[in-house]
XYZ file of C-alpha atoms in Angstrom:
375
model
C -4.779 -67.932 12.903
C -1.787 -68.013 15.560
C -3.014 -70.680 17.735
C 0.550 -71.833 18.315
C 3.559 -72.526 16.434
C 7.318 -73.746 16.104
C 9.686 -70.972 15.496
C 13.252 -71.252 15.441
C 13.102 -74.586 17.234
C 11.105 -73.310 19.914
C 7.297 -73.778 20.642
C 5.504 -70.631 21.656
C 1.536 -70.568 22.222
C 0.152 -67.018 22.386
C -2.208 -66.389 24.899
C -5.015 -65.571 22.495
C -5.596 -66.607 18.652
C -4.031 -63.578 16.263
C -4.300 -63.535 12.702
C -0.668 -64.285 11.011
C 0.688 -62.510 7.784
C 3.011 -65.008 5.888
C 5.559 -63.198 3.633
C 4.200 -59.658 4.614
C 6.022 -56.900 3.072
C 6.957 -53.676 5.462
C 4.994 -51.549 2.791
C 1.883 -52.906 4.102
C 1.879 -50.877 6.899
C 4.536 -48.193 6.523
C 3.392 -44.570 6.595
C 3.679 -43.193 2.817
C 6.443 -40.852 3.724
C 8.541 -43.448 5.242
C 7.607 -45.938 2.754
C 8.900 -43.710 -0.172
C 12.204 -43.052 1.236
C 12.728 -46.862 2.105
C 11.850 -47.817 -1.211
C 14.021 -45.457 -2.727
C 17.336 -46.386 -0.599
C 16.588 -49.842 -1.024
C 16.892 -49.281 -4.834
C 20.367 -47.667 -4.331
C 22.573 -50.524 -5.307
C 25.337 -51.327 -2.575
C 23.818 -48.826 -0.220
C 23.633 -50.991 2.827
C 27.262 -52.351 2.107
C 28.692 -48.549 2.321
C 26.878 -47.753 5.484
C 28.045 -50.987 7.201
C 31.520 -50.253 6.435
C 31.015 -46.921 8.043
C 29.830 -48.863 10.981
C 33.362 -48.652 12.619
C 32.730 -45.000 13.248
C 29.597 -45.593 15.151
C 29.409 -47.334 18.735
C 27.640 -50.334 17.485
C 30.184 -52.879 18.118
C 30.318 -51.141 21.727
C 26.934 -51.007 22.355
C 26.373 -54.915 21.922
C 29.169 -55.979 24.113
C 27.767 -53.441 26.452
C 24.148 -54.858 26.563
C 25.811 -58.408 26.808
C 27.719 -57.951 29.634
C 25.783 -55.248 31.466
C 21.902 -56.134 30.743
C 19.795 -59.362 30.845
C 19.382 -61.512 27.744
C 15.829 -62.502 27.081
C 15.475 -65.853 26.638
C 13.269 -69.235 27.775
C 15.362 -68.991 31.078
C 15.419 -64.994 31.260
C 12.354 -62.636 31.046
C 10.440 -65.879 29.562
C 7.276 -63.784 29.086
C 9.006 -61.518 26.816
C 10.870 -64.392 24.829
C 7.172 -65.349 24.043
C 6.395 -62.346 22.812
C 9.279 -61.675 20.922
C 8.827 -65.159 18.846
C 5.174 -64.552 18.644
C 5.543 -61.141 17.200
C 8.378 -62.555 14.641
C 5.809 -65.455 13.592
C 2.741 -63.091 13.059
C 4.885 -60.452 11.277
C 6.748 -63.495 9.525
C 10.473 -62.331 10.482
C 12.492 -65.436 10.000
C 15.267 -64.521 12.156
C 14.312 -63.516 15.965
C 16.467 -60.733 16.770
C 18.352 -60.809 20.272
C 16.587 -58.984 22.990
C 18.013 -57.217 26.135
C 16.265 -55.725 29.431
C 18.369 -52.782 30.399
C 18.190 -51.314 34.098
C 16.735 -48.056 33.500
C 13.773 -46.465 35.214
C 13.025 -44.422 31.974
C 10.450 -46.088 30.055
C 11.731 -46.885 26.528
C 12.482 -49.511 23.832
C 14.962 -49.238 20.655
C 16.034 -51.770 17.742
C 19.375 -50.739 17.020
C 22.440 -52.206 14.701
C 23.524 -52.656 11.072
C 24.259 -56.263 10.639
C 21.888 -57.958 12.776
C 19.259 -55.522 14.529
C 19.104 -56.139 18.548
C 16.087 -55.328 20.448
C 16.675 -53.566 23.921
C 13.707 -52.626 26.560
C 14.168 -50.602 29.594
C 12.964 -51.920 32.981
C 10.829 -48.909 33.428
C 8.952 -49.981 30.443
C 8.636 -53.594 31.392
C 7.261 -52.317 35.001
C 5.096 -49.731 33.336
C 3.128 -51.679 30.977
C 1.058 -54.936 31.179
C 1.105 -58.213 28.736
C -0.834 -57.039 25.800
C 0.491 -53.174 26.194
C 4.086 -54.955 26.049
C 3.018 -57.251 23.116
C 2.757 -54.018 20.886
C 5.743 -52.586 22.088
C 7.614 -55.771 21.302
C 5.406 -55.718 17.560
C 6.852 -52.326 17.302
C 10.325 -52.966 17.301
C 10.190 -56.021 15.341
C 8.257 -53.861 12.880
C 11.485 -51.563 12.857
C 13.786 -54.579 12.096
C 11.644 -56.057 9.329
C 11.306 -52.810 7.469
C 15.095 -52.288 7.970
C 14.688 -48.832 9.923
C 18.014 -49.874 11.926
C 20.193 -50.031 8.933
C 18.586 -46.734 7.544
C 18.478 -44.703 10.799
C 22.535 -45.104 10.996
C 22.370 -42.222 8.414
C 20.828 -39.970 10.841
C 23.246 -40.813 13.613
C 26.049 -40.835 11.276
C 25.005 -37.362 10.134
C 24.310 -35.976 13.265
C 28.114 -36.917 14.465
C 29.609 -35.544 11.280
C 27.833 -32.209 11.883
C 29.468 -32.243 15.279
C 32.630 -32.766 13.869
C 32.140 -30.111 11.210
C 30.389 -27.479 13.410
C 33.292 -24.928 13.013
C 32.611 -24.895 9.249
C 29.472 -22.684 8.911
C 27.934 -23.674 5.532
C 29.158 -27.088 5.837
C 27.377 -27.416 9.347
C 24.441 -25.607 7.828
C 23.923 -28.024 4.916
C 24.397 -31.113 7.079
C 22.112 -30.252 9.646
C 19.352 -29.370 6.908
C 19.862 -32.911 5.734
C 19.445 -33.847 9.331
C 16.266 -31.879 9.889
C 14.651 -33.739 7.005
C 15.999 -37.145 8.309
C 14.328 -36.475 11.567
C 10.852 -36.029 9.643
C 11.508 -39.298 8.270
C 12.498 -40.555 11.501
C 9.398 -39.522 12.964
C 7.102 -41.204 10.340
C 9.314 -44.229 10.904
C 7.874 -44.381 14.353
C 4.304 -44.172 12.874
C 4.918 -47.234 10.817
C 6.356 -49.301 13.616
C 3.279 -48.329 15.635
C 1.210 -49.827 13.080
C 3.634 -53.045 13.165
C 2.761 -53.098 16.960
C -0.909 -53.009 16.292
C -0.751 -55.917 13.927
C 1.523 -57.709 16.082
C -0.611 -57.438 18.960
C -4.168 -56.843 17.008
C -5.252 -54.862 20.151
C -5.926 -51.324 19.256
C -7.178 -50.975 23.007
C -3.981 -52.104 24.365
C -2.055 -49.909 21.921
C -3.898 -46.582 23.181
C -3.252 -47.793 27.070
C 0.571 -48.134 26.314
C 0.684 -44.555 24.447
C -1.321 -43.213 27.320
C 1.297 -44.567 29.753
C 4.022 -43.116 28.215
C 2.255 -39.650 28.459
C 1.029 -39.847 31.846
C 2.598 -43.033 34.059
C 0.564 -45.872 35.262
C -2.393 -44.261 36.338
C -4.958 -45.471 34.006
C -7.837 -45.333 36.497
C -7.201 -41.355 35.961
C -7.036 -41.341 32.684
C -9.568 -41.802 29.403
C -8.885 -42.604 25.625
C -11.594 -40.378 24.397
C -10.248 -37.400 26.584
C -6.582 -38.327 25.398
C -7.491 -38.416 21.526
C -9.376 -35.039 21.833
C -6.038 -33.790 23.315
C -4.876 -34.448 19.896
C -7.727 -32.544 18.160
C -7.152 -29.591 20.439
C -3.295 -29.660 19.508
C -3.861 -29.602 15.955
C -6.647 -27.404 15.659
C -6.114 -24.993 18.537
C -4.401 -21.367 18.246
C -3.534 -19.217 15.610
C -0.761 -18.797 13.400
C 2.053 -18.140 16.148
C 0.784 -21.454 17.806
C 1.504 -23.140 14.185
C 5.016 -21.880 14.215
C 5.433 -22.903 17.666
C 4.340 -26.436 16.929
C 7.053 -26.977 14.209
C 9.802 -25.522 16.693
C 8.818 -27.895 19.481
C 8.670 -30.912 16.905
C 11.844 -30.061 14.984
C 14.400 -31.597 17.359
C 12.332 -34.716 18.319
C 13.132 -38.149 17.087
C 9.499 -39.232 17.906
C 5.785 -37.394 17.341
C 4.246 -36.641 20.361
C 2.443 -39.082 21.890
C -1.211 -37.771 21.554
C -0.520 -37.730 18.102
C 1.022 -41.027 17.707
C -2.385 -42.247 19.410
C -4.916 -40.485 16.977
C -2.736 -41.327 14.104
C -3.066 -44.953 15.023
C -6.777 -45.296 15.742
C -7.325 -43.575 12.259
C -5.325 -46.011 10.416
C -7.046 -48.758 12.618
C -10.327 -47.500 10.880
C -8.806 -47.442 7.397
C -9.733 -49.786 4.570
C -5.955 -50.408 4.186
C -5.913 -52.116 7.664
C -9.050 -53.888 7.099
C -7.434 -55.506 3.810
C -4.356 -56.662 5.879
C -6.352 -58.449 8.196
C -8.360 -59.929 5.421
C -5.140 -61.369 3.838
C -4.719 -58.944 1.160
C -1.238 -57.076 1.401
C 1.944 -56.668 -0.472
C 4.476 -59.586 -0.194
C 8.077 -59.381 0.469
C 8.818 -61.020 -2.696
C 7.405 -58.085 -4.925
C 9.442 -55.563 -3.206
C 12.197 -55.465 -6.058
C 9.312 -54.498 -8.286
C 8.241 -51.443 -6.356
C 8.248 -48.085 -8.564
C 10.283 -45.292 -6.475
C 8.335 -43.089 -8.755
C 4.593 -44.337 -7.820
C 5.816 -44.570 -3.718
C 6.913 -40.744 -4.089
C 3.620 -39.958 -5.564
C 1.962 -41.888 -2.957
C 3.795 -39.952 -0.160
C 3.028 -36.467 -1.931
C -0.723 -37.211 -1.919
C -0.580 -38.038 1.562
C 1.052 -34.692 2.389
C -1.433 -32.929 0.034
C -4.438 -34.323 1.434
C -3.226 -33.542 4.977
C -2.458 -30.136 4.043
C -6.153 -29.799 2.910
C -7.679 -31.693 5.658
C -5.760 -30.170 8.547
C -7.526 -27.993 11.221
C -4.621 -26.074 11.945
C -4.376 -22.731 11.209
C -1.108 -22.536 9.316
C -1.997 -25.617 6.958
C -5.567 -23.727 6.412
C -3.514 -20.667 5.219
C -1.289 -22.840 2.997
C -4.429 -24.913 1.528
C -6.167 -21.239 1.022
C -3.311 -19.990 -0.635
C -3.133 -23.237 -2.912
C -6.934 -22.334 -3.638
C -6.393 -18.779 -4.707
C -8.390 -17.411 -1.483
C -8.631 -13.693 -0.818
C -7.573 -11.575 1.814
C -4.625 -13.520 2.743
C -2.625 -10.625 3.843
C -5.447 -9.916 6.546
C -5.455 -13.355 7.767
C -1.665 -13.341 7.962
C -1.454 -10.224 10.065
C -4.190 -11.197 12.315
C -2.843 -14.712 12.977
C 0.807 -12.811 13.745
C -0.753 -9.949 15.360
C 0.079 -10.919 18.928
C 3.754 -10.868 18.006
C 3.755 -7.296 17.588
C 3.574 -4.281 19.834
C 0.837 -2.174 20.434
C 1.749 0.148 17.531
C 2.099 -2.704 15.193
C -0.672 -4.825 16.167
C -3.719 -5.317 14.050
C -5.939 -5.283 16.971
C -4.351 -1.922 18.640
C -6.801 0.000 20.430
C -8.172 2.798 18.559
C -6.897 6.234 19.706
C -10.523 7.736 19.842
C -11.438 5.128 22.368
C -10.293 4.578 26.006
C -8.409 1.411 26.892
C -9.953 -1.667 27.720
C -10.527 -3.293 31.351
C -7.201 -4.527 31.961
C -5.365 -2.892 29.269
C -2.337 -0.756 30.142
C -2.241 2.977 28.434
C 0.273 2.169 26.100
C -1.187 -0.947 24.874
C -1.709 -4.696 25.551
C 1.074 -7.264 25.141
C -0.321 -10.772 23.869
C 3.100 -12.076 24.416
C 2.374 -12.740 27.876
C 0.147 -15.484 26.871
C 2.200 -17.188 24.202
């Protein structure tokens, strides 16, 4: 138990006892899609070296100088409570080198882990003022999880390719190819956030605090007006509600985002906290870093594919149900698709238009009803 420790020469005493995970590999908490990508990238010899060489094209050095000159570096003398949380999270997740941490004046609640050679953590004043101690502990653990996984290095690919896409935007095919890769990387980026949420739970070991923090990110500092169960029901409603039109809109809404929606993050974290994988970690049974070099890329991709297949089979989303039925050979799929997208068509093409031998219903115009008004 982490009832007090000495880390990098500094003694830190947690406010309560938490389990420590010596030698834990980031594979223990990584989302299957995130883990498969990271395992494959780690197997590429010289990969990190190449992208570190490209760091001159990115504003990393400039950002480091900016935070050093115009932000407050967390230490025993400045934001000491954050410094204790940082050292404690590194101790629990066994991250040997504690990354520098800065507090940046910004009313927008945010936190990030950046840097190629050495990751740094930045939190905004808006976040510090919004969260209580245990909620903030989960956020600090979240960022330490990013550092332990090496996300700071691999996320640079996304930043680099996004910048490259802007430079070659005048080349139609070149831009399309790069944006296709960027779209795929954003999907991985979102899964890496789910991984870091799990690391935050392992560091804080307080699910309620993690839930509260996510609720505050969504609704501000009004916990007395919010309820965890109701918040999680929003995620269920989001997944299961609507028809095929809504499924398409969900995809379009999430494509440009770097983070999953907050309700989805909360639901995913709660599901993982109730899983056997989480309990095994808490019991001390987890993969070690010393085993990372022996990890099979094929097995990792197989686990990722299995995860997505299970997600499709168990999802309540109308589009995912349709995909599952297609895979299962269900009949009348054409009719289901027409009904699902019927609202996009006008009265003439709608699968549910009013028969000609019947008068229009109350509220309908004689030319037909336009369902797009409620899309």
